[in-house]
Amino acid sequence: MQELIARRKAQTYRGMVRIEGGTFLMGSAEFYPEERPVHTASVGGFWMDRHLVTVAEYRRFVNATGYVTVAERMPDPTDYPDAPPEALVPGALVFRMPPGPVSLEDWRLWWSFAPGANWRHPLGPGSTSDGRELHPVTQIAYEDALAYSTWVGKCLPTEAEWEFAARGGLEGAVFAWGDEFTPKDRRMANTWHGEFPWHYSPDPDAYRLPGTTPVCMYPPNGYGLYDMTGNVWEWTADHFTEDHGGALPGLPYASINAYSDGVPPEQSQDCYPRRVTKGGSHLCAPNYCLRYRPAARQGQTEDTATCHLGFRCIVRD
């Protein structure tokens, strides 16, 4: 029995990194209002996935359980009372690069609802996750991330646990790797190259087009964790509060603000509470969303699924 327990434990922790608990300064006073105030936070010890949950890992879960994600289901009309019937179809939000400069005040100029978009077809019909097994899975709503984490015997991190891990032991550093964005001219994360959202100019270290990159493509942080910033936003377990110094786990707070390259909800905010997402994504750029930092945060409604939103799991002691 002891040997069986040990084997199961080893299997659970495979691909995870041990993070010792501690106390740290959470947040930032230098960037966006929702990152304030800087305050002392403490977390216990836990294990965290070394990298984001991949397409291959999520596919194993779906194949084993038959799980159907939120983006693949027919929406409930009672949750979207103002939506026209023809809009109530399975789908998700997809980024479309505008042909030229646009106002940064209207997110609809680069985001659109794509019928048929889901984790299998992250950019809508005609796209596929096949051949992208090592990319982070996207088009995942909060419920979808929670279902996977439960299946593998893990859970989603709190905002404090996530930020503590992302800092990699660097107290107060701007980025997960230090204070310089490209130390020695080296790119450290998958972020937007050029003028968001219409102009993308990759350098030799970047993919030719904006989008996700395979996990572990960029250097890990001080704790050996990959993609803690950039690539895709990550769900956490905490409800969103605009003043995160007063945030308490399990306390819902509906925000009316639109954040960075995230998408304001179309439905009533009474229908779905917001959860904190962390880390920024490949669509973050200094001219619009400098949120590829450990302190950065935004609120997303629980039913939100986009082509730049994924997750990773933890196991607490």
PDB file of C-alpha atoms in Angstrom:
ATOM      1  CA  MET A   1       0.000   0.000   0.000  1.00  0.00           C
ATOM      2  CA  GLN A   2       2.785   2.425   0.895  1.00  0.00           C
ATOM      3  CA  GLU A   3       4.464   1.707  -2.439  1.00  0.00           C
ATOM      4  CA  LEU A   4       1.193   2.322  -4.326  1.00  0.00           C
ATOM      5  CA  ILE A   5       0.682   5.642  -2.530  1.00  0.00           C
ATOM      6  CA  ALA A   6       4.248   6.653  -3.347  1.00  0.00           C
ATOM      7  CA  ARG A   7       3.758   5.815  -7.038  1.00  0.00           C
ATOM      8  CA  ARG A   8       0.531   7.808  -7.228  1.00  0.00           C
ATOM      9  CA  LYS A   9       2.172  10.754  -5.513  1.00  0.00           C
ATOM     10  CA  ALA A  10       5.124  10.637  -7.889  1.00  0.00           C
ATOM     11  CA  GLN A  11       2.752  10.558 -10.858  1.00  0.00           C
ATOM     12  CA  THR A  12       0.826  13.583  -9.547  1.00  0.00           C
ATOM     13  CA  TYR A  13       3.984  15.627  -9.044  1.00  0.00           C
ATOM     14  CA  ARG A  14       5.550  14.680 -12.377  1.00  0.00           C
ATOM     15  CA  GLY A  15       6.181  17.836 -14.398  1.00  0.00           C
ATOM     16  CA  MET A  16       5.718  20.078 -11.362  1.00  0.00           C
ATOM     17  CA  VAL A  17       8.067  22.349  -9.433  1.00  0.00           C
ATOM     18  CA  ARG A  18       8.188  22.598  -5.646  1.00  0.00           C
ATOM     19  CA  ILE A  19       7.617  26.162  -4.390  1.00  0.00           C
ATOM     20  CA  GLU A  20       8.450  26.823  -0.749  1.00  0.00           C
ATOM     21  CA  GLY A  21       5.990  29.149   0.916  1.00  0.00           C
ATOM     22  CA  GLY A  22       6.922  32.617   2.048  1.00  0.00           C
ATOM     23  CA  THR A  23       5.995  36.258   2.490  1.00  0.00           C
ATOM     24  CA  PHE A  24       6.421  38.816  -0.285  1.00  0.00           C
ATOM     25  CA  LEU A  25       5.358  42.241  -1.519  1.00  0.00           C
ATOM     26  CA  MET A  26       2.421  41.695  -3.850  1.00  0.00           C
ATOM     27  CA  GLY A  27       1.335  44.153  -6.535  1.00  0.00           C
ATOM     28  CA  SER A  28       2.940  47.239  -8.061  1.00  0.00           C
ATOM     29  CA  ALA A  29       2.538  50.997  -7.648  1.00  0.00           C
ATOM     30  CA  GLU A  30       4.237  51.819 -10.957  1.00  0.00           C
ATOM     31  CA  PHE A  31       1.833  50.624 -13.643  1.00  0.00           C
ATOM     32  CA  TYR A  32      -1.947  50.061 -13.602  1.00  0.00           C
ATOM     33  CA  PRO A  33      -4.443  51.049 -10.868  1.00  0.00           C
ATOM     34  CA  GLU A  34      -5.759  47.528 -10.318  1.00  0.00           C
ATOM     35  CA  GLU A  35      -2.258  46.402  -9.245  1.00  0.00           C
ATOM     36  CA  ARG A  36      -2.381  48.692  -6.203  1.00  0.00           C
ATOM     37  CA  PRO A  37      -1.812  48.861  -3.327  1.00  0.00           C
ATOM     38  CA  VAL A  38       1.474  47.051  -2.851  1.00  0.00           C
ATOM     39  CA  HIS A  39       0.934  44.924   0.229  1.00  0.00           C
ATOM     40  CA  THR A  40       2.441  42.049   2.152  1.00  0.00           C
ATOM     41  CA  ALA A  41       1.071  38.605   1.284  1.00  0.00           C
ATOM     42  CA  SER A  42       1.972  35.139   2.516  1.00  0.00           C
ATOM     43  CA  VAL A  43       1.518  31.724   0.917  1.00  0.00           C
ATOM     44  CA  GLY A  44       2.155  28.193   2.103  1.00  0.00           C
ATOM     45  CA  GLY A  45       4.225  25.643   0.249  1.00  0.00           C
ATOM     46  CA  PHE A  46       2.859  24.106  -2.963  1.00  0.00           C
ATOM     47  CA  TRP A  47       3.774  22.386  -6.206  1.00  0.00           C
ATOM     48  CA  MET A  48       3.097  24.114  -9.543  1.00  0.00           C
ATOM     49  CA  ASP A  49       2.989  22.820 -13.101  1.00  0.00           C
ATOM     50  CA  ARG A  50       6.311  23.563 -14.762  1.00  0.00           C
ATOM     51  CA  HIS A  51       4.477  24.788 -17.835  1.00  0.00           C
ATOM     52  CA  LEU A  52       0.990  25.693 -19.010  1.00  0.00           C
ATOM     53  CA  VAL A  53      -1.458  22.878 -19.637  1.00  0.00           C
ATOM     54  CA  THR A  54      -0.914  21.874 -23.245  1.00  0.00           C
ATOM     55  CA  VAL A  55      -3.242  20.854 -26.039  1.00  0.00           C
ATOM     56  CA  ALA A  56      -1.998  17.262 -25.699  1.00  0.00           C
ATOM     57  CA  GLU A  57      -2.713  17.178 -21.967  1.00  0.00           C
ATOM     58  CA  TYR A  58      -6.170  18.644 -22.362  1.00  0.00           C
ATOM     59  CA  ARG A  59      -6.943  16.244 -25.192  1.00  0.00           C
ATOM     60  CA  ARG A  60      -6.135  13.288 -22.921  1.00  0.00           C
ATOM     61  CA  PHE A  61      -8.596  14.662 -20.382  1.00  0.00           C
ATOM     62  CA  VAL A  62     -11.353  15.096 -22.968  1.00  0.00           C
ATOM     63  CA  ASN A  63     -10.743  11.655 -24.480  1.00  0.00           C
ATOM     64  CA  ALA A  64     -10.905  10.035 -21.045  1.00  0.00           C
ATOM     65  CA  THR A  65     -13.985  11.858 -19.765  1.00  0.00           C
ATOM     66  CA  GLY A  66     -15.963  13.059 -22.778  1.00  0.00           C
ATOM     67  CA  TYR A  67     -15.941  16.550 -21.297  1.00  0.00           C
ATOM     68  CA  VAL A  68     -17.464  19.311 -23.450  1.00  0.00           C
ATOM     69  CA  THR A  69     -16.068  22.802 -22.934  1.00  0.00           C
ATOM     70  CA  VAL A  70     -18.153  25.931 -22.468  1.00  0.00           C
ATOM     71  CA  ALA A  71     -17.292  27.201 -25.971  1.00  0.00           C
ATOM     72  CA  GLU A  72     -18.623  23.945 -27.477  1.00  0.00           C
ATOM     73  CA  ARG A  73     -22.012  24.136 -25.758  1.00  0.00           C
ATOM     74  CA  MET A  74     -25.185  25.863 -26.899  1.00  0.00           C
ATOM     75  CA  PRO A  75     -25.556  29.041 -24.772  1.00  0.00           C
ATOM     76  CA  ASP A  76     -28.498  29.296 -22.401  1.00  0.00           C
ATOM     77  CA  PRO A  77     -30.728  32.169 -23.615  1.00  0.00           C
ATOM     78  CA  THR A  78     -31.595  33.090 -20.035  1.00  0.00           C
ATOM     79  CA  ASP A  79     -27.941  33.960 -19.404  1.00  0.00           C
ATOM     80  CA  TYR A  80     -27.905  36.349 -22.369  1.00  0.00           C
ATOM     81  CA  PRO A  81     -31.337  38.015 -22.390  1.00  0.00           C
ATOM     82  CA  ASP A  82     -30.256  40.851 -24.716  1.00  0.00           C
ATOM     83  CA  ALA A  83     -28.572  38.664 -27.322  1.00  0.00           C
ATOM     84  CA  PRO A  84     -30.354  38.027 -30.653  1.00  0.00           C
ATOM     85  CA  PRO A  85     -31.263  34.344 -31.162  1.00  0.00           C
ATOM     86  CA  GLU A  86     -28.932  33.992 -34.156  1.00  0.00           C
ATOM     87  CA  ALA A  87     -25.983  34.936 -31.927  1.00  0.00           C
ATOM     88  CA  LEU A  88     -26.669  32.173 -29.412  1.00  0.00           C
ATOM     89  CA  VAL A  89     -24.454  29.518 -30.956  1.00  0.00           C
ATOM     90  CA  PRO A  90     -21.368  27.698 -29.673  1.00  0.00           C
ATOM     91  CA  GLY A  91     -18.198  29.703 -30.205  1.00  0.00           C
ATOM     92  CA  ALA A  92     -15.594  31.907 -28.602  1.00  0.00           C
ATOM     93  CA  LEU A  93     -13.615  35.126 -28.986  1.00  0.00           C
ATOM     94  CA  VAL A  94     -10.866  35.349 -31.581  1.00  0.00           C
ATOM     95  CA  PHE A  95      -8.248  37.999 -32.326  1.00  0.00           C
ATOM     96  CA  ARG A  96      -8.222  39.397 -35.882  1.00  0.00           C
ATOM     97  CA  MET A  97      -5.415  41.738 -36.860  1.00  0.00           C
ATOM     98  CA  PRO A  98      -6.772  44.970 -38.401  1.00  0.00           C
ATOM     99  CA  PRO A  99      -5.317  45.986 -41.802  1.00  0.00           C
ATOM    100  CA  GLY A 100      -4.112  49.339 -40.487  1.00  0.00           C
ATOM    101  CA  PRO A 101      -3.946  51.654 -37.452  1.00  0.00           C
ATOM    102  CA  VAL A 102      -7.133  51.752 -35.367  1.00  0.00           C
ATOM    103  CA  SER A 103      -8.334  53.440 -32.207  1.00  0.00           C
ATOM    104  CA  LEU A 104      -7.252  51.628 -29.071  1.00  0.00           C
ATOM    105  CA  GLU A 105     -10.512  52.652 -27.405  1.00  0.00           C
ATOM    106  CA  ASP A 106     -12.643  50.040 -29.179  1.00  0.00           C
ATOM    107  CA  TRP A 107     -11.627  46.410 -28.597  1.00  0.00           C
ATOM    108  CA  ARG A 108     -14.204  45.262 -31.172  1.00  0.00           C
ATOM    109  CA  LEU A 109     -11.841  46.427 -33.902  1.00  0.00           C
ATOM    110  CA  TRP A 110      -9.613  43.427 -33.225  1.00  0.00           C
ATOM    111  CA  TRP A 111     -11.778  40.992 -31.241  1.00  0.00           C
ATOM    112  CA  SER A 112     -14.793  39.154 -32.639  1.00  0.00           C
ATOM    113  CA  PHE A 113     -17.024  36.278 -31.626  1.00  0.00           C
ATOM    114  CA  ALA A 114     -16.329  33.338 -33.928  1.00  0.00           C
ATOM    115  CA  PRO A 115     -19.023  30.627 -34.129  1.00  0.00           C
ATOM    116  CA  GLY A 116     -17.301  27.258 -33.948  1.00  0.00           C
ATOM    117  CA  ALA A 117     -14.187  28.521 -32.165  1.00  0.00           C
ATOM    118  CA  ASN A 118     -13.117  26.254 -29.305  1.00  0.00           C
ATOM    119  CA  TRP A 119     -10.031  24.484 -27.986  1.00  0.00           C
ATOM    120  CA  ARG A 120      -9.998  22.162 -31.023  1.00  0.00           C
ATOM    121  CA  HIS A 121     -10.360  25.121 -33.410  1.00  0.00           C
ATOM    122  CA  PRO A 122      -8.812  28.026 -31.482  1.00  0.00           C
ATOM    123  CA  LEU A 123      -9.156  30.592 -34.288  1.00  0.00           C
ATOM    124  CA  GLY A 124     -12.514  29.341 -35.527  1.00  0.00           C
ATOM    125  CA  PRO A 125     -13.546  26.888 -38.272  1.00  0.00           C
ATOM    126  CA  GLY A 126     -10.654  26.152 -40.577  1.00  0.00           C
ATOM    127  CA  SER A 127      -8.118  26.341 -37.762  1.00  0.00           C
ATOM    128  CA  THR A 128      -7.000  23.343 -35.743  1.00  0.00           C
ATOM    129  CA  SER A 129      -5.071  22.443 -32.624  1.00  0.00           C
ATOM    130  CA  ASP A 130      -3.754  19.336 -34.388  1.00  0.00           C
ATOM    131  CA  GLY A 131       0.002  19.605 -34.756  1.00  0.00           C
ATOM    132  CA  ARG A 132       0.113  22.085 -31.884  1.00  0.00           C
ATOM    133  CA  GLU A 133       0.194  19.512 -29.099  1.00  0.00           C
ATOM    134  CA  LEU A 134       2.958  21.333 -27.208  1.00  0.00           C
ATOM    135  CA  HIS A 135       1.232  24.717 -27.387  1.00  0.00           C
ATOM    136  CA  PRO A 136      -0.840  25.841 -24.404  1.00  0.00           C
ATOM    137  CA  VAL A 137      -4.488  24.908 -24.725  1.00  0.00           C
ATOM    138  CA  THR A 138      -6.680  27.982 -25.245  1.00  0.00           C
ATOM    139  CA  GLN A 139     -10.381  28.824 -25.561  1.00  0.00           C
ATOM    140  CA  ILE A 140     -10.728  27.539 -22.010  1.00  0.00           C
ATOM    141  CA  ALA A 141     -13.345  29.061 -19.695  1.00  0.00           C
ATOM    142  CA  TYR A 142     -12.944  28.978 -15.928  1.00  0.00           C
ATOM    143  CA  GLU A 143     -15.224  25.952 -15.585  1.00  0.00           C
ATOM    144  CA  ASP A 144     -13.130  24.083 -18.159  1.00  0.00           C
ATOM    145  CA  ALA A 145      -9.897  24.764 -16.281  1.00  0.00           C
ATOM    146  CA  LEU A 146     -11.500  23.728 -13.002  1.00  0.00           C
ATOM    147  CA  ALA A 147     -12.811  20.473 -14.497  1.00  0.00           C
ATOM    148  CA  TYR A 148      -9.356  19.509 -15.766  1.00  0.00           C
ATOM    149  CA  SER A 149      -7.620  20.391 -12.507  1.00  0.00           C
ATOM    150  CA  THR A 150     -10.094  18.270 -10.544  1.00  0.00           C
ATOM    151  CA  TRP A 151      -9.605  15.325 -12.911  1.00  0.00           C
ATOM    152  CA  VAL A 152      -5.822  15.336 -12.421  1.00  0.00           C
ATOM    153  CA  GLY A 153      -6.157  15.733  -8.634  1.00  0.00           C
ATOM    154  CA  LYS A 154      -4.887  19.295  -8.566  1.00  0.00           C
ATOM    155  CA  CYS A 155      -6.409  22.773  -8.245  1.00  0.00           C
ATOM    156  CA  LEU A 156      -6.048  26.279  -9.640  1.00  0.00           C
ATOM    157  CA  PRO A 157      -3.672  28.667  -7.835  1.00  0.00           C
ATOM    158  CA  THR A 158      -4.846  31.674  -5.904  1.00  0.00           C
ATOM    159  CA  GLU A 159      -3.684  35.035  -7.217  1.00  0.00           C
ATOM    160  CA  ALA A 160      -1.113  35.308  -4.417  1.00  0.00           C
ATOM    161  CA  GLU A 161       0.258  31.820  -5.060  1.00  0.00           C
ATOM    162  CA  TRP A 162       0.505  32.538  -8.769  1.00  0.00           C
ATOM    163  CA  GLU A 163       2.290  35.882  -8.295  1.00  0.00           C
ATOM    164  CA  PHE A 164       4.667  34.486  -5.679  1.00  0.00           C
ATOM    165  CA  ALA A 165       5.646  31.703  -8.075  1.00  0.00           C
ATOM    166  CA  ALA A 166       5.928  34.030 -11.076  1.00  0.00           C
ATOM    167  CA  ARG A 167       8.398  36.274  -9.285  1.00  0.00           C
ATOM    168  CA  GLY A 168      10.822  33.366  -9.014  1.00  0.00           C
ATOM    169  CA  GLY A 169      12.402  34.728  -5.845  1.00  0.00           C
ATOM    170  CA  LEU A 170      13.023  38.224  -7.263  1.00  0.00           C
ATOM    171  CA  GLU A 171      11.480  40.607  -4.748  1.00  0.00           C
ATOM    172  CA  GLY A 172       9.948  43.656  -6.440  1.00  0.00           C
ATOM    173  CA  ALA A 173      11.396  42.999  -9.916  1.00  0.00           C
ATOM    174  CA  VAL A 174       9.393  44.351 -12.851  1.00  0.00           C
ATOM    175  CA  PHE A 175       9.514  41.136 -14.881  1.00  0.00           C
ATOM    176  CA  ALA A 176       9.711  37.473 -13.951  1.00  0.00           C
ATOM    177  CA  TRP A 177      13.414  37.527 -14.880  1.00  0.00           C
ATOM    178  CA  GLY A 178      14.482  40.977 -13.597  1.00  0.00           C
ATOM    179  CA  ASP A 179      14.031  44.647 -14.402  1.00  0.00           C
ATOM    180  CA  GLU A 180      15.258  44.674 -18.012  1.00  0.00           C
ATOM    181  CA  PHE A 181      12.835  43.524 -20.710  1.00  0.00           C
ATOM    182  CA  THR A 182      15.451  42.037 -23.033  1.00  0.00           C
ATOM    183  CA  PRO A 183      18.608  41.333 -21.021  1.00  0.00           C
ATOM    184  CA  LYS A 184      21.591  41.079 -23.370  1.00  0.00           C
ATOM    185  CA  ASP A 185      19.100  41.580 -26.245  1.00  0.00           C
ATOM    186  CA  ARG A 186      17.466  38.249 -25.481  1.00  0.00           C
ATOM    187  CA  ARG A 187      13.690  37.855 -25.660  1.00  0.00           C
ATOM    188  CA  MET A 188      12.380  36.279 -22.473  1.00  0.00           C
ATOM    189  CA  ALA A 189       8.673  35.840 -23.259  1.00  0.00           C
ATOM    190  CA  ASN A 190       6.184  35.548 -26.094  1.00  0.00           C
ATOM    191  CA  THR A 191       4.758  39.077 -26.376  1.00  0.00           C
ATOM    192  CA  TRP A 192       3.636  41.332 -29.217  1.00  0.00           C
ATOM    193  CA  HIS A 193       6.336  42.642 -31.564  1.00  0.00           C
ATOM    194  CA  GLY A 194       5.438  46.005 -33.109  1.00  0.00           C
ATOM    195  CA  GLU A 195       2.473  48.361 -32.871  1.00  0.00           C
ATOM    196  CA  PHE A 196      -0.554  46.620 -31.409  1.00  0.00           C
ATOM    197  CA  PRO A 197      -2.987  45.563 -32.847  1.00  0.00           C
ATOM    198  CA  TRP A 198      -2.294  46.172 -36.533  1.00  0.00           C
ATOM    199  CA  HIS A 199       1.465  45.828 -37.074  1.00  0.00           C
ATOM    200  CA  TYR A 200       3.533  42.794 -36.126  1.00  0.00           C
ATOM    201  CA  SER A 201       7.258  42.825 -36.874  1.00  0.00           C
ATOM    202  CA  PRO A 202       8.942  39.707 -35.501  1.00  0.00           C
ATOM    203  CA  ASP A 203      12.642  39.544 -34.813  1.00  0.00           C
ATOM    204  CA  PRO A 204      14.703  36.370 -35.282  1.00  0.00           C
ATOM    205  CA  ASP A 205      13.644  35.100 -31.834  1.00  0.00           C
ATOM    206  CA  ALA A 206       9.919  35.358 -32.558  1.00  0.00           C
ATOM    207  CA  TYR A 207       7.320  33.442 -34.511  1.00  0.00           C
ATOM    208  CA  ARG A 208       6.477  34.903 -37.915  1.00  0.00           C
ATOM    209  CA  LEU A 209       2.873  35.629 -36.917  1.00  0.00           C
ATOM    210  CA  PRO A 210       1.359  36.558 -33.556  1.00  0.00           C
ATOM    211  CA  GLY A 211       0.031  33.601 -31.636  1.00  0.00           C
ATOM    212  CA  THR A 212       0.911  31.013 -29.038  1.00  0.00           C
ATOM    213  CA  THR A 213       4.297  29.362 -28.973  1.00  0.00           C
ATOM    214  CA  PRO A 214       5.183  25.904 -27.638  1.00  0.00           C
ATOM    215  CA  VAL A 215       5.614  25.754 -23.877  1.00  0.00           C
ATOM    216  CA  CYS A 216       9.194  25.919 -22.599  1.00  0.00           C
ATOM    217  CA  MET A 217      10.352  27.862 -25.673  1.00  0.00           C
ATOM    218  CA  TYR A 218      11.574  30.793 -23.564  1.00  0.00           C
ATOM    219  CA  PRO A 219      13.844  30.634 -20.479  1.00  0.00           C
ATOM    220  CA  PRO A 220      12.302  29.639 -17.135  1.00  0.00           C
ATOM    221  CA  ASN A 221      12.191  31.966 -14.136  1.00  0.00           C
ATOM    222  CA  GLY A 222      14.200  31.479 -10.967  1.00  0.00           C
ATOM    223  CA  TYR A 223      11.921  28.675  -9.790  1.00  0.00           C
ATOM    224  CA  GLY A 224      12.187  26.754 -13.049  1.00  0.00           C
ATOM    225  CA  LEU A 225       8.700  27.745 -14.269  1.00  0.00           C
ATOM    226  CA  TYR A 226       8.078  28.484 -17.954  1.00  0.00           C
ATOM    227  CA  ASP A 227       5.806  31.094 -19.552  1.00  0.00           C
ATOM    228  CA  MET A 228       4.787  32.710 -16.281  1.00  0.00           C
ATOM    229  CA  THR A 229       4.385  35.869 -18.343  1.00  0.00           C
ATOM    230  CA  GLY A 230       3.478  36.150 -22.015  1.00  0.00           C
ATOM    231  CA  ASN A 231       2.125  33.429 -24.310  1.00  0.00           C
ATOM    232  CA  VAL A 232      -1.352  33.175 -22.710  1.00  0.00           C
ATOM    233  CA  TRP A 233      -3.182  34.635 -19.731  1.00  0.00           C
ATOM    234  CA  GLU A 234      -3.791  32.178 -16.874  1.00  0.00           C
ATOM    235  CA  TRP A 235      -6.888  31.591 -14.769  1.00  0.00           C
ATOM    236  CA  THR A 236      -6.592  31.769 -10.986  1.00  0.00           C
ATOM    237  CA  ALA A 237      -9.091  30.679  -8.336  1.00  0.00           C
ATOM    238  CA  ASP A 238      -9.691  34.149  -6.888  1.00  0.00           C
ATOM    239  CA  HIS A 239     -12.600  36.429  -7.647  1.00  0.00           C
ATOM    240  CA  PHE A 240     -11.559  39.779  -9.059  1.00  0.00           C
ATOM    241  CA  THR A 241     -11.477  42.930  -6.966  1.00  0.00           C
ATOM    242  CA  GLU A 242     -10.282  46.272  -8.318  1.00  0.00           C
ATOM    243  CA  ASP A 243      -8.419  46.903  -5.061  1.00  0.00           C
ATOM    244  CA  HIS A 244      -6.584  43.633  -4.659  1.00  0.00           C
ATOM    245  CA  GLY A 245      -5.174  44.692  -1.311  1.00  0.00           C
ATOM    246  CA  GLY A 246      -8.630  43.890   0.037  1.00  0.00           C
ATOM    247  CA  ALA A 247      -9.265  40.774  -2.043  1.00  0.00           C
ATOM    248  CA  LEU A 248     -10.440  37.700  -0.199  1.00  0.00           C
ATOM    249  CA  PRO A 249     -10.745  34.236  -1.745  1.00  0.00           C
ATOM    250  CA  GLY A 250     -14.353  33.477  -2.545  1.00  0.00           C
ATOM    251  CA  LEU A 251     -15.514  37.117  -2.468  1.00  0.00           C
ATOM    252  CA  PRO A 252     -17.218  38.003  -5.790  1.00  0.00           C
ATOM    253  CA  TYR A 253     -16.734  41.500  -7.160  1.00  0.00           C
ATOM    254  CA  ALA A 254     -18.018  42.540 -10.596  1.00  0.00           C
ATOM    255  CA  SER A 255     -15.792  45.085 -12.334  1.00  0.00           C
ATOM    256  CA  ILE A 256     -17.183  47.491 -14.917  1.00  0.00           C
ATOM    257  CA  ASN A 257     -13.785  48.271 -16.403  1.00  0.00           C
ATOM    258  CA  ALA A 258     -12.270  46.864 -19.584  1.00  0.00           C
ATOM    259  CA  TYR A 259      -8.753  45.592 -19.037  1.00  0.00           C
ATOM    260  CA  SER A 260      -5.879  45.422 -21.506  1.00  0.00           C
ATOM    261  CA  ASP A 261      -6.383  43.014 -24.382  1.00  0.00           C
ATOM    262  CA  GLY A 262      -9.014  41.151 -22.402  1.00  0.00           C
ATOM    263  CA  VAL A 263     -12.586  41.474 -23.526  1.00  0.00           C
ATOM    264  CA  PRO A 264     -15.437  43.128 -21.625  1.00  0.00           C
ATOM    265  CA  PRO A 265     -18.373  40.740 -21.193  1.00  0.00           C
ATOM    266  CA  GLU A 266     -21.343  41.003 -23.533  1.00  0.00           C
ATOM    267  CA  GLN A 267     -23.717  39.594 -20.965  1.00  0.00           C
ATOM    268  CA  SER A 268     -25.030  41.099 -17.748  1.00  0.00           C
ATOM    269  CA  GLN A 269     -22.363  41.111 -15.101  1.00  0.00           C
ATOM    270  CA  ASP A 270     -24.894  39.583 -12.728  1.00  0.00           C
ATOM    271  CA  CYS A 271     -24.763  36.348 -14.742  1.00  0.00           C
ATOM    272  CA  TYR A 272     -21.091  35.492 -14.395  1.00  0.00           C
ATOM    273  CA  PRO A 273     -18.666  36.759 -11.743  1.00  0.00           C
ATOM    274  CA  ARG A 274     -15.102  37.637 -12.668  1.00  0.00           C
ATOM    275  CA  ARG A 275     -11.979  35.703 -11.772  1.00  0.00           C
ATOM    276  CA  VAL A 276      -8.436  37.028 -11.717  1.00  0.00           C
ATOM    277  CA  THR A 277      -6.260  36.150 -14.689  1.00  0.00           C
ATOM    278  CA  LYS A 278      -2.516  36.705 -14.596  1.00  0.00           C
ATOM    279  CA  GLY A 279       0.582  36.868 -16.762  1.00  0.00           C
ATOM    280  CA  GLY A 280      -0.345  38.673 -19.958  1.00  0.00           C
ATOM    281  CA  SER A 281      -0.185  37.057 -23.382  1.00  0.00           C
ATOM    282  CA  HIS A 282       1.249  37.136 -26.885  1.00  0.00           C
ATOM    283  CA  LEU A 283      -1.120  40.056 -27.541  1.00  0.00           C
ATOM    284  CA  CYS A 284       0.406  42.311 -24.879  1.00  0.00           C
ATOM    285  CA  ALA A 285       2.428  45.286 -26.119  1.00  0.00           C
ATOM    286  CA  PRO A 286       3.874  48.402 -24.438  1.00  0.00           C
ATOM    287  CA  ASN A 287       1.679  50.732 -26.512  1.00  0.00           C
ATOM    288  CA  TYR A 288      -1.484  49.099 -25.157  1.00  0.00           C
ATOM    289  CA  CYS A 289      -0.977  46.402 -22.520  1.00  0.00           C
ATOM    290  CA  LEU A 290       2.266  46.216 -20.587  1.00  0.00           C
ATOM    291  CA  ARG A 291       0.930  43.340 -18.517  1.00  0.00           C
ATOM    292  CA  TYR A 292       3.517  40.632 -19.078  1.00  0.00           C
ATOM    293  CA  ARG A 293       4.655  41.126 -15.471  1.00  0.00           C
ATOM    294  CA  PRO A 294       4.062  39.146 -12.254  1.00  0.00           C
ATOM    295  CA  ALA A 295       2.093  42.001 -10.657  1.00  0.00           C
ATOM    296  CA  ALA A 296      -0.215  42.485 -13.648  1.00  0.00           C
ATOM    297  CA  ARG A 297      -3.785  41.280 -13.347  1.00  0.00           C
ATOM    298  CA  GLN A 298      -7.167  41.563 -14.981  1.00  0.00           C
ATOM    299  CA  GLY A 299     -10.690  40.301 -14.394  1.00  0.00           C
ATOM    300  CA  GLN A 300     -12.410  37.905 -16.779  1.00  0.00           C
ATOM    301  CA  THR A 301     -15.964  36.621 -16.552  1.00  0.00           C
ATOM    302  CA  GLU A 302     -16.062  32.909 -15.831  1.00  0.00           C
ATOM    303  CA  ASP A 303     -17.661  32.084 -19.188  1.00  0.00           C
ATOM    304  CA  THR A 304     -14.946  33.879 -21.164  1.00  0.00           C
ATOM    305  CA  ALA A 305     -12.987  31.761 -23.641  1.00  0.00           C
ATOM    306  CA  THR A 306     -10.430  33.387 -25.933  1.00  0.00           C
ATOM    307  CA  CYS A 307      -7.493  32.440 -28.121  1.00  0.00           C
ATOM    308  CA  HIS A 308      -5.062  33.864 -25.546  1.00  0.00           C
ATOM    309  CA  LEU A 309      -6.353  32.395 -22.285  1.00  0.00           C
ATOM    310  CA  GLY A 310      -5.216  29.143 -20.640  1.00  0.00           C
ATOM    311  CA  PHE A 311      -4.111  27.851 -17.238  1.00  0.00           C
ATOM    312  CA  ARG A 312      -1.798  25.726 -15.107  1.00  0.00           C
ATOM    313  CA  CYS A 313      -2.391  23.807 -11.864  1.00  0.00           C
ATOM    314  CA  ILE A 314      -0.947  23.455  -8.388  1.00  0.00           C
ATOM    315  CA  VAL A 315      -0.972  20.966  -5.507  1.00  0.00           C
ATOM    316  CA  ARG A 316      -0.841  22.415  -2.004  1.00  0.00           C
ATOM    317  CA  ASP A 317       0.983  20.778   0.898  1.00  0.00           C
TER     318      ASP A 317
END
